[in-house]
């Protein structure tokens, strides 16, 4: 568990790990907290529990460096390796569910947990909570195949990590130069012939960004990091689906801009609007899909119902996320430096 200045939540995260209910066939050998460039009491609080605490005061590779160090120093002899963010809380059966998924399918190199937003408040939190739920619906439609083993909580076969490490010049699984090390590792696993999926019975709660400013920084890093990794590898069996998704996203943005331009010109030149009622069918289908997804949100309330029912707020949130992706693509194509 890499942890950077997580004194506020490290205790709850460690307690969730120590409280795991594991079957007889599974043994948790060690819980390792890597205090990564910390300037607070993260390491001190973690040492109150029966866990191994490793401190890294000068780690230039940030989270990837912490993961590599923890793996190299403590996990080389394990069969399975669980990595998780320090702001993630596991349900009591999460570790067992992830290990069971790997045990039942030898082709899987890694599985990630299904993640939900930690209870909170505010518009930004509600929008992300709805987004996480809809993404979970998408995983279900894809038969639990995922494009990335989410760093919130992922479990790897150690032989798969060793295979990736042997291929990389640095001799370590995680790429310290990548903005999104979990996606980079996922692509490497796929290139080695492994599959990656979501563990259907494994659930975790993770803390989303608290403001639009924090969300902008996070999604810019995700967007730029994903594009960088695809450009680095080019068209291959491990990247082709993601490359196609970027192409489709480009077409989507183009037609959205085209539609808004047409609408603006119609208003400027006073062109009369003409429409037929059957044109509302797609809008009705979209509304029904959103309401159905919202109904799966844990502990939903009337505010969630209203937020989905009016459509407009979520549409603007979608525009915000698309803007993040467009700016990320622009910076990537112009080779502008992007950092954490």
mmCIF file of C-alpha atoms in Angstrom:
data_model
loop_
_atom_site.group_PDB
_atom_site.id
_atom_site.type_symbol
_atom_site.label_atom_id
_atom_site.label_comp_id
_atom_site.label_asym_id
_atom_site.label_seq_id
_atom_site.Cartn_x
_atom_site.Cartn_y
_atom_site.Cartn_z
ATOM 1 C CA UNK A 1 0.000 0.000 0.000
ATOM 2 C CA UNK A 2 1.760 3.178 -1.146
ATOM 3 C CA UNK A 3 0.745 6.083 1.085
ATOM 4 C CA UNK A 4 1.629 9.740 0.571
ATOM 5 C CA UNK A 5 0.539 12.039 3.421
ATOM 6 C CA UNK A 6 -2.478 9.888 4.309
ATOM 7 C CA UNK A 7 -2.574 10.421 8.083
ATOM 8 C CA UNK A 8 -6.287 11.250 7.963
ATOM 9 C CA UNK A 9 -7.386 7.897 6.555
ATOM 10 C CA UNK A 10 -4.517 5.438 6.894
ATOM 11 C CA UNK A 11 -5.909 3.925 10.095
ATOM 12 C CA UNK A 12 -9.274 3.020 8.523
ATOM 13 C CA UNK A 13 -7.543 1.564 5.460
ATOM 14 C CA UNK A 14 -5.171 -0.620 7.501
ATOM 15 C CA UNK A 15 -7.983 -1.760 9.783
ATOM 16 C CA UNK A 16 -9.987 -2.807 6.730
ATOM 17 C CA UNK A 17 -7.064 -4.925 5.533
ATOM 18 C CA UNK A 18 -6.492 -6.546 8.910
ATOM 19 C CA UNK A 19 -10.200 -7.361 9.227
ATOM 20 C CA UNK A 20 -10.313 -9.453 6.046
ATOM 21 C CA UNK A 21 -12.237 -12.707 6.319
ATOM 22 C CA UNK A 22 -10.135 -15.264 4.422
ATOM 23 C CA UNK A 23 -10.857 -18.968 3.779
ATOM 24 C CA UNK A 24 -8.513 -21.797 4.765
ATOM 25 C CA UNK A 25 -6.920 -22.010 1.321
ATOM 26 C CA UNK A 26 -5.797 -18.378 1.459
ATOM 27 C CA UNK A 27 -3.154 -16.883 3.764
ATOM 28 C CA UNK A 28 -2.258 -13.185 3.965
ATOM 29 C CA UNK A 29 1.476 -13.351 4.558
ATOM 30 C CA UNK A 30 2.172 -9.664 5.165
ATOM 31 C CA UNK A 31 0.630 -6.207 5.025
ATOM 32 C CA UNK A 32 3.129 -3.594 3.832
ATOM 33 C CA UNK A 33 2.626 0.170 4.021
ATOM 34 C CA UNK A 34 5.138 2.163 1.958
ATOM 35 C CA UNK A 35 5.255 5.710 3.359
ATOM 36 C CA UNK A 36 6.018 7.544 0.137
ATOM 37 C CA UNK A 37 7.657 10.984 0.480
ATOM 38 C CA UNK A 38 5.532 11.661 3.562
ATOM 39 C CA UNK A 39 5.787 14.862 5.576
ATOM 40 C CA UNK A 40 3.010 13.983 8.034
ATOM 41 C CA UNK A 41 2.288 11.202 10.588
ATOM 42 C CA UNK A 42 1.340 8.474 8.079
ATOM 43 C CA UNK A 43 4.200 6.119 9.056
ATOM 44 C CA UNK A 44 3.737 6.781 12.781
ATOM 45 C CA UNK A 45 0.032 5.921 12.668
ATOM 46 C CA UNK A 46 0.606 2.823 10.505
ATOM 47 C CA UNK A 47 3.147 1.487 13.023
ATOM 48 C CA UNK A 48 0.402 1.243 15.644
ATOM 49 C CA UNK A 49 -0.836 -1.828 13.768
ATOM 50 C CA UNK A 50 0.790 -5.242 13.107
ATOM 51 C CA UNK A 51 1.997 -4.266 9.635
ATOM 52 C CA UNK A 52 5.360 -3.683 7.985
ATOM 53 C CA UNK A 53 6.091 0.011 7.417
ATOM 54 C CA UNK A 54 8.694 0.995 4.834
ATOM 55 C CA UNK A 55 9.645 4.669 4.589
ATOM 56 C CA UNK A 56 10.862 6.300 1.370
ATOM 57 C CA UNK A 57 11.932 9.877 2.029
ATOM 58 C CA UNK A 58 13.343 10.603 -1.444
ATOM 59 C CA UNK A 59 11.345 8.753 -4.077
ATOM 60 C CA UNK A 60 11.398 10.494 -7.490
ATOM 61 C CA UNK A 61 9.049 7.918 -9.066
ATOM 62 C CA UNK A 62 6.183 8.629 -6.665
ATOM 63 C CA UNK A 63 3.519 5.878 -6.524
ATOM 64 C CA UNK A 64 5.215 3.600 -9.075
ATOM 65 C CA UNK A 65 8.487 3.873 -7.157
ATOM 66 C CA UNK A 66 6.749 2.994 -3.897
ATOM 67 C CA UNK A 67 5.049 -0.028 -5.479
ATOM 68 C CA UNK A 68 8.291 -1.274 -7.007
ATOM 69 C CA UNK A 69 10.192 -0.834 -3.748
ATOM 70 C CA UNK A 70 7.541 -2.606 -1.704
ATOM 71 C CA UNK A 71 7.334 -5.453 -4.212
ATOM 72 C CA UNK A 72 11.091 -5.842 -4.483
ATOM 73 C CA UNK A 73 11.742 -5.778 -0.734
ATOM 74 C CA UNK A 74 8.791 -7.780 0.628
ATOM 75 C CA UNK A 75 6.663 -9.528 -2.023
ATOM 76 C CA UNK A 76 8.952 -11.441 -4.379
ATOM 77 C CA UNK A 77 8.137 -14.760 -2.691
ATOM 78 C CA UNK A 78 4.347 -14.385 -2.686
ATOM 79 C CA UNK A 79 1.953 -16.166 -5.032
ATOM 80 C CA UNK A 80 -0.422 -13.210 -5.247
ATOM 81 C CA UNK A 81 0.217 -9.513 -4.663
ATOM 82 C CA UNK A 82 -2.531 -7.075 -3.702
ATOM 83 C CA UNK A 83 -1.900 -3.371 -4.279
ATOM 84 C CA UNK A 84 -4.276 -0.661 -3.141
ATOM 85 C CA UNK A 85 -4.518 3.071 -2.606
ATOM 86 C CA UNK A 86 -4.281 4.369 0.928
ATOM 87 C CA UNK A 87 -7.679 6.072 0.610
ATOM 88 C CA UNK A 88 -9.436 2.811 -0.312
ATOM 89 C CA UNK A 89 -11.475 0.775 2.162
ATOM 90 C CA UNK A 90 -12.002 -2.944 1.518
ATOM 91 C CA UNK A 91 -15.123 -4.859 2.430
ATOM 92 C CA UNK A 92 -14.355 -7.877 4.677
ATOM 93 C CA UNK A 93 -14.487 -10.411 1.824
ATOM 94 C CA UNK A 94 -12.688 -8.364 -0.839
ATOM 95 C CA UNK A 95 -9.297 -10.115 -0.694
ATOM 96 C CA UNK A 96 -10.875 -13.576 -0.745
ATOM 97 C CA UNK A 97 -13.122 -12.666 -3.684
ATOM 98 C CA UNK A 98 -10.201 -11.358 -5.735
ATOM 99 C CA UNK A 99 -8.003 -14.356 -4.956
ATOM 100 C CA UNK A 100 -10.852 -16.736 -5.804
ATOM 101 C CA UNK A 101 -11.312 -15.052 -9.195
ATOM 102 C CA UNK A 102 -7.632 -15.607 -10.004
ATOM 103 C CA UNK A 103 -7.748 -19.171 -8.691
ATOM 104 C CA UNK A 104 -10.615 -19.995 -11.001
ATOM 105 C CA UNK A 105 -9.047 -18.688 -14.230
ATOM 106 C CA UNK A 106 -5.397 -19.361 -15.062
ATOM 107 C CA UNK A 107 -5.450 -16.909 -17.999
ATOM 108 C CA UNK A 108 -6.043 -13.953 -15.692
ATOM 109 C CA UNK A 109 -2.885 -12.069 -14.775
ATOM 110 C CA UNK A 110 -4.691 -9.552 -12.589
ATOM 111 C CA UNK A 111 -8.103 -8.601 -11.264
ATOM 112 C CA UNK A 112 -9.347 -5.338 -9.837
ATOM 113 C CA UNK A 113 -12.153 -4.674 -7.405
ATOM 114 C CA UNK A 114 -15.407 -2.970 -8.274
ATOM 115 C CA UNK A 115 -15.080 0.462 -6.706
ATOM 116 C CA UNK A 116 -17.686 2.831 -5.301
ATOM 117 C CA UNK A 117 -17.409 6.353 -3.917
ATOM 118 C CA UNK A 118 -16.827 6.651 -0.177
ATOM 119 C CA UNK A 119 -19.850 8.309 1.525
ATOM 120 C CA UNK A 120 -19.622 12.070 1.244
ATOM 121 C CA UNK A 121 -21.602 15.136 0.269
ATOM 122 C CA UNK A 122 -21.756 17.871 -2.333
ATOM 123 C CA UNK A 123 -22.430 18.054 -6.064
ATOM 124 C CA UNK A 124 -18.964 16.900 -7.175
ATOM 125 C CA UNK A 125 -19.224 13.817 -4.985
ATOM 126 C CA UNK A 126 -22.718 12.949 -6.237
ATOM 127 C CA UNK A 127 -21.727 13.288 -9.878
ATOM 128 C CA UNK A 128 -18.708 11.030 -9.438
ATOM 129 C CA UNK A 129 -20.731 8.508 -7.467
ATOM 130 C CA UNK A 130 -23.184 8.277 -10.367
ATOM 131 C CA UNK A 131 -20.294 8.046 -12.837
ATOM 132 C CA UNK A 132 -18.710 5.143 -10.909
ATOM 133 C CA UNK A 133 -22.019 3.289 -10.936
ATOM 134 C CA UNK A 134 -22.443 3.716 -14.681
ATOM 135 C CA UNK A 135 -18.887 2.551 -15.273
ATOM 136 C CA UNK A 136 -19.710 -0.557 -13.256
ATOM 137 C CA UNK A 137 -22.674 -1.169 -15.578
ATOM 138 C CA UNK A 138 -20.261 -0.966 -18.504
ATOM 139 C CA UNK A 139 -17.972 -3.552 -16.912
ATOM 140 C CA UNK A 140 -20.967 -5.845 -16.567
ATOM 141 C CA UNK A 141 -21.846 -5.418 -20.252
ATOM 142 C CA UNK A 142 -18.242 -6.256 -21.153
ATOM 143 C CA UNK A 143 -18.454 -9.452 -19.115
ATOM 144 C CA UNK A 144 -16.150 -7.908 -16.499
ATOM 145 C CA UNK A 145 -13.262 -7.323 -18.874
ATOM 146 C CA UNK A 146 -11.561 -4.004 -18.135
ATOM 147 C CA UNK A 147 -9.075 -1.757 -19.909
ATOM 148 C CA UNK A 148 -7.138 -1.117 -16.694
ATOM 149 C CA UNK A 149 -6.650 -2.970 -13.419
ATOM 150 C CA UNK A 150 -7.582 0.016 -11.284
ATOM 151 C CA UNK A 151 -4.955 1.084 -8.782
ATOM 152 C CA UNK A 152 -7.668 1.557 -6.155
ATOM 153 C CA UNK A 153 -7.398 -2.188 -5.448
ATOM 154 C CA UNK A 154 -5.829 -4.770 -7.754
ATOM 155 C CA UNK A 155 -4.477 -8.276 -7.251
ATOM 156 C CA UNK A 156 -1.742 -9.741 -9.466
ATOM 157 C CA UNK A 157 -0.227 -13.153 -10.028
ATOM 158 C CA UNK A 158 3.378 -12.752 -8.999
ATOM 159 C CA UNK A 159 4.537 -14.802 -12.004
ATOM 160 C CA UNK A 160 2.853 -12.187 -14.206
ATOM 161 C CA UNK A 161 4.636 -9.371 -12.383
ATOM 162 C CA UNK A 162 7.922 -11.236 -12.736
ATOM 163 C CA UNK A 163 7.295 -11.649 -16.479
ATOM 164 C CA UNK A 164 6.748 -7.903 -16.871
ATOM 165 C CA UNK A 165 9.788 -7.087 -14.728
ATOM 166 C CA UNK A 166 11.992 -9.381 -16.812
ATOM 167 C CA UNK A 167 10.898 -7.573 -19.966
ATOM 168 C CA UNK A 168 11.545 -4.053 -18.655
ATOM 169 C CA UNK A 169 15.045 -2.630 -18.579
ATOM 170 C CA UNK A 170 14.583 -1.414 -14.990
ATOM 171 C CA UNK A 171 13.711 -4.950 -13.879
ATOM 172 C CA UNK A 172 10.554 -3.808 -12.063
ATOM 173 C CA UNK A 173 6.851 -4.185 -12.975
ATOM 174 C CA UNK A 174 5.659 -0.590 -12.542
ATOM 175 C CA UNK A 175 6.868 2.148 -14.874
ATOM 176 C CA UNK A 176 8.126 5.150 -12.909
ATOM 177 C CA UNK A 177 7.897 7.398 -15.985
ATOM 178 C CA UNK A 178 4.170 6.753 -16.523
ATOM 179 C CA UNK A 179 1.472 9.148 -15.299
ATOM 180 C CA UNK A 180 -0.873 6.205 -14.761
ATOM 181 C CA UNK A 181 1.241 3.269 -13.683
ATOM 182 C CA UNK A 182 -1.732 0.916 -13.287
ATOM 183 C CA UNK A 183 -2.706 1.329 -16.955
ATOM 184 C CA UNK A 184 0.911 0.923 -18.108
ATOM 185 C CA UNK A 185 1.199 -2.320 -16.141
ATOM 186 C CA UNK A 186 -2.127 -3.554 -17.525
ATOM 187 C CA UNK A 187 -0.892 -3.060 -21.091
ATOM 188 C CA UNK A 188 2.320 -4.920 -20.267
ATOM 189 C CA UNK A 189 0.335 -7.832 -18.833
ATOM 190 C CA UNK A 190 -1.811 -8.008 -21.959
ATOM 191 C CA UNK A 191 1.299 -7.909 -24.128
ATOM 192 C CA UNK A 192 2.597 -10.942 -22.183
ATOM 193 C CA UNK A 193 -0.608 -12.857 -23.013
ATOM 194 C CA UNK A 194 -2.507 -12.333 -19.761
ATOM 195 C CA UNK A 195 -6.079 -11.151 -19.403
ATOM 196 C CA UNK A 196 -7.285 -8.554 -16.912
ATOM 197 C CA UNK A 197 -10.779 -8.442 -15.417
ATOM 198 C CA UNK A 198 -12.888 -7.101 -12.584
ATOM 199 C CA UNK A 199 -13.581 -9.484 -9.711
ATOM 200 C CA UNK A 200 -17.353 -9.687 -9.647
ATOM 201 C CA UNK A 201 -17.735 -10.227 -5.897
ATOM 202 C CA UNK A 202 -14.986 -7.819 -4.753
ATOM 203 C CA UNK A 203 -16.132 -4.355 -3.665
ATOM 204 C CA UNK A 204 -14.186 -1.379 -2.299
ATOM 205 C CA UNK A 205 -14.913 2.220 -1.419
ATOM 206 C CA UNK A 206 -12.524 4.883 -2.661
ATOM 207 C CA UNK A 207 -12.398 8.620 -1.961
ATOM 208 C CA UNK A 208 -13.079 10.733 -5.083
ATOM 209 C CA UNK A 209 -11.732 14.280 -5.633
ATOM 210 C CA UNK A 210 -13.560 16.808 -3.471
ATOM 211 C CA UNK A 211 -13.712 19.726 -5.939
ATOM 212 C CA UNK A 212 -13.858 20.387 -9.653
ATOM 213 C CA UNK A 213 -10.288 21.698 -9.464
ATOM 214 C CA UNK A 214 -9.020 18.425 -7.978
ATOM 215 C CA UNK A 215 -11.124 16.459 -10.459
ATOM 216 C CA UNK A 216 -9.626 18.446 -13.348
ATOM 217 C CA UNK A 217 -6.096 17.598 -12.212
ATOM 218 C CA UNK A 218 -6.971 13.907 -11.809
ATOM 219 C CA UNK A 219 -8.692 13.533 -15.191
ATOM 220 C CA UNK A 220 -5.986 15.493 -16.998
ATOM 221 C CA UNK A 221 -3.424 13.065 -15.606
ATOM 222 C CA UNK A 222 -5.573 10.057 -16.542
ATOM 223 C CA UNK A 223 -6.256 11.376 -20.041
ATOM 224 C CA UNK A 224 -2.688 12.395 -20.823
ATOM 225 C CA UNK A 225 -1.262 9.238 -19.262
ATOM 226 C CA UNK A 226 -3.529 6.952 -21.285
ATOM 227 C CA UNK A 227 -2.701 8.663 -24.564
ATOM 228 C CA UNK A 228 1.010 8.655 -23.780
ATOM 229 C CA UNK A 229 0.970 4.912 -23.142
ATOM 230 C CA UNK A 230 -0.861 4.180 -26.402
ATOM 231 C CA UNK A 231 1.474 6.406 -28.423
ATOM 232 C CA UNK A 232 4.472 4.798 -26.757
ATOM 233 C CA UNK A 233 3.369 1.305 -27.794
ATOM 234 C CA UNK A 234 1.619 2.076 -31.073
ATOM 235 C CA UNK A 235 -1.001 -0.194 -32.637
ATOM 236 C CA UNK A 236 -0.779 -3.622 -31.007
ATOM 237 C CA UNK A 237 -3.001 -6.367 -29.654
ATOM 238 C CA UNK A 238 -2.877 -4.764 -26.209
ATOM 239 C CA UNK A 239 -3.683 -1.204 -27.336
ATOM 240 C CA UNK A 240 -5.899 -1.509 -30.421
ATOM 241 C CA UNK A 241 -9.228 -1.340 -28.553
ATOM 242 C CA UNK A 242 -8.088 1.692 -26.587
ATOM 243 C CA UNK A 243 -6.770 3.360 -29.759
ATOM 244 C CA UNK A 244 -10.135 2.789 -31.425
ATOM 245 C CA UNK A 245 -11.904 4.304 -28.427
ATOM 246 C CA UNK A 246 -9.793 7.453 -28.820
ATOM 247 C CA UNK A 247 -10.741 7.639 -32.512
ATOM 248 C CA UNK A 248 -14.439 7.248 -31.687
ATOM 249 C CA UNK A 249 -14.106 9.894 -28.991
ATOM 250 C CA UNK A 250 -12.606 12.263 -31.579
ATOM 251 C CA UNK A 251 -15.588 11.701 -33.895
ATOM 252 C CA UNK A 252 -17.972 12.255 -30.979
ATOM 253 C CA UNK A 253 -16.382 15.603 -30.113
ATOM 254 C CA UNK A 254 -16.361 16.650 -33.776
ATOM 255 C CA UNK A 255 -20.086 15.989 -34.234
ATOM 256 C CA UNK A 256 -20.925 17.657 -30.925
ATOM 257 C CA UNK A 257 -19.071 20.811 -32.014
ATOM 258 C CA UNK A 258 -20.764 20.590 -35.427
ATOM 259 C CA UNK A 259 -24.200 20.366 -33.805
ATOM 260 C CA UNK A 260 -23.549 23.292 -31.445
ATOM 261 C CA UNK A 261 -22.249 25.375 -34.357
ATOM 262 C CA UNK A 262 -25.351 24.597 -36.385
ATOM 263 C CA UNK A 263 -27.567 25.495 -33.429
ATOM 264 C CA UNK A 264 -25.753 28.800 -32.922
ATOM 265 C CA UNK A 265 -26.085 29.698 -36.607
ATOM 266 C CA UNK A 266 -29.800 28.906 -36.564
ATOM 267 C CA UNK A 267 -30.248 31.248 -33.621
ATOM 268 C CA UNK A 268 -28.121 34.016 -35.159
ATOM 269 C CA UNK A 269 -29.941 33.901 -38.508
ATOM 270 C CA UNK A 270 -33.378 33.284 -36.966
ATOM 271 C CA UNK A 271 -33.899 29.996 -38.778
ATOM 272 C CA UNK A 272 -37.198 28.476 -37.556
ATOM 273 C CA UNK A 273 -36.915 25.267 -35.558
ATOM 274 C CA UNK A 274 -38.813 22.257 -36.822
ATOM 275 C CA UNK A 275 -39.016 18.993 -34.970
ATOM 276 C CA UNK A 276 -41.094 15.837 -34.742
ATOM 277 C CA UNK A 277 -42.100 14.060 -31.568
ATOM 278 C CA UNK A 278 -40.242 10.900 -32.604
ATOM 279 C CA UNK A 279 -37.060 12.970 -32.327
ATOM 280 C CA UNK A 280 -37.539 12.819 -28.551
ATOM 281 C CA UNK A 281 -37.185 9.017 -28.512
ATOM 282 C CA UNK A 282 -33.355 9.026 -28.113
ATOM 283 C CA UNK A 283 -33.697 11.546 -25.285
ATOM 284 C CA UNK A 284 -36.241 9.313 -23.574
ATOM 285 C CA UNK A 285 -34.007 6.258 -23.915
ATOM 286 C CA UNK A 286 -31.064 8.188 -22.444
ATOM 287 C CA UNK A 287 -33.227 9.401 -19.549
ATOM 288 C CA UNK A 288 -34.440 5.866 -18.837
ATOM 289 C CA UNK A 289 -30.887 4.479 -18.919
ATOM 290 C CA UNK A 290 -29.664 7.109 -16.478
ATOM 291 C CA UNK A 291 -32.529 6.556 -14.076
ATOM 292 C CA UNK A 292 -31.974 2.796 -14.187
ATOM 293 C CA UNK A 293 -28.269 3.204 -13.422
ATOM 294 C CA UNK A 294 -29.001 5.650 -10.625
ATOM 295 C CA UNK A 295 -31.240 3.071 -8.952
ATOM 296 C CA UNK A 296 -28.170 0.867 -8.403
ATOM 297 C CA UNK A 297 -26.293 3.567 -6.457
ATOM 298 C CA UNK A 298 -25.741 2.449 -2.839
ATOM 299 C CA UNK A 299 -27.725 4.521 -0.311
ATOM 300 C CA UNK A 300 -29.272 6.693 -2.998
ATOM 301 C CA UNK A 301 -31.456 9.606 -1.895
ATOM 302 C CA UNK A 302 -33.933 12.063 -3.370
ATOM 303 C CA UNK A 303 -31.107 14.371 -4.459
ATOM 304 C CA UNK A 304 -29.719 11.575 -6.660
ATOM 305 C CA UNK A 305 -33.148 11.070 -8.225
ATOM 306 C CA UNK A 306 -33.517 14.784 -9.002
ATOM 307 C CA UNK A 307 -29.960 15.040 -10.338
ATOM 308 C CA UNK A 308 -30.616 12.249 -12.842
ATOM 309 C CA UNK A 309 -34.159 13.261 -13.695
ATOM 310 C CA UNK A 310 -33.296 16.792 -14.869
ATOM 311 C CA UNK A 311 -30.479 15.533 -17.174
ATOM 312 C CA UNK A 312 -28.942 18.989 -17.641
ATOM 313 C CA UNK A 313 -26.512 18.882 -14.698
ATOM 314 C CA UNK A 314 -25.080 15.536 -15.744
ATOM 315 C CA UNK A 315 -24.798 16.779 -19.330
ATOM 316 C CA UNK A 316 -22.635 19.679 -18.191
ATOM 317 C CA UNK A 317 -20.573 17.227 -16.136
ATOM 318 C CA UNK A 318 -20.098 15.192 -19.298
ATOM 319 C CA UNK A 319 -18.950 18.337 -21.129
ATOM 320 C CA UNK A 320 -16.459 18.961 -18.316
ATOM 321 C CA UNK A 321 -14.983 15.456 -18.648
ATOM 322 C CA UNK A 322 -14.817 15.784 -22.429
ATOM 323 C CA UNK A 323 -12.992 19.095 -22.061
ATOM 324 C CA UNK A 324 -10.450 17.387 -19.793
ATOM 325 C CA UNK A 325 -9.903 14.730 -22.467
ATOM 326 C CA UNK A 326 -9.612 17.278 -25.302
ATOM 327 C CA UNK A 327 -7.068 19.413 -23.425
ATOM 328 C CA UNK A 328 -5.127 16.251 -22.518
ATOM 329 C CA UNK A 329 -5.037 15.222 -26.176
ATOM 330 C CA UNK A 330 -3.900 18.696 -27.234
ATOM 331 C CA UNK A 331 -1.063 18.675 -24.715
ATOM 332 C CA UNK A 332 -0.091 15.160 -25.684
ATOM 333 C CA UNK A 333 0.064 15.969 -29.411
ATOM 334 C CA UNK A 334 2.012 19.150 -28.675
ATOM 335 C CA UNK A 335 4.394 17.279 -26.346
ATOM 336 C CA UNK A 336 3.599 19.595 -23.462
ATOM 337 C CA UNK A 337 4.857 18.153 -20.185
ATOM 338 C CA UNK A 338 2.211 16.736 -17.877
ATOM 339 C CA UNK A 339 3.012 15.886 -14.261
ATOM 340 C CA UNK A 340 1.235 14.644 -11.157
#
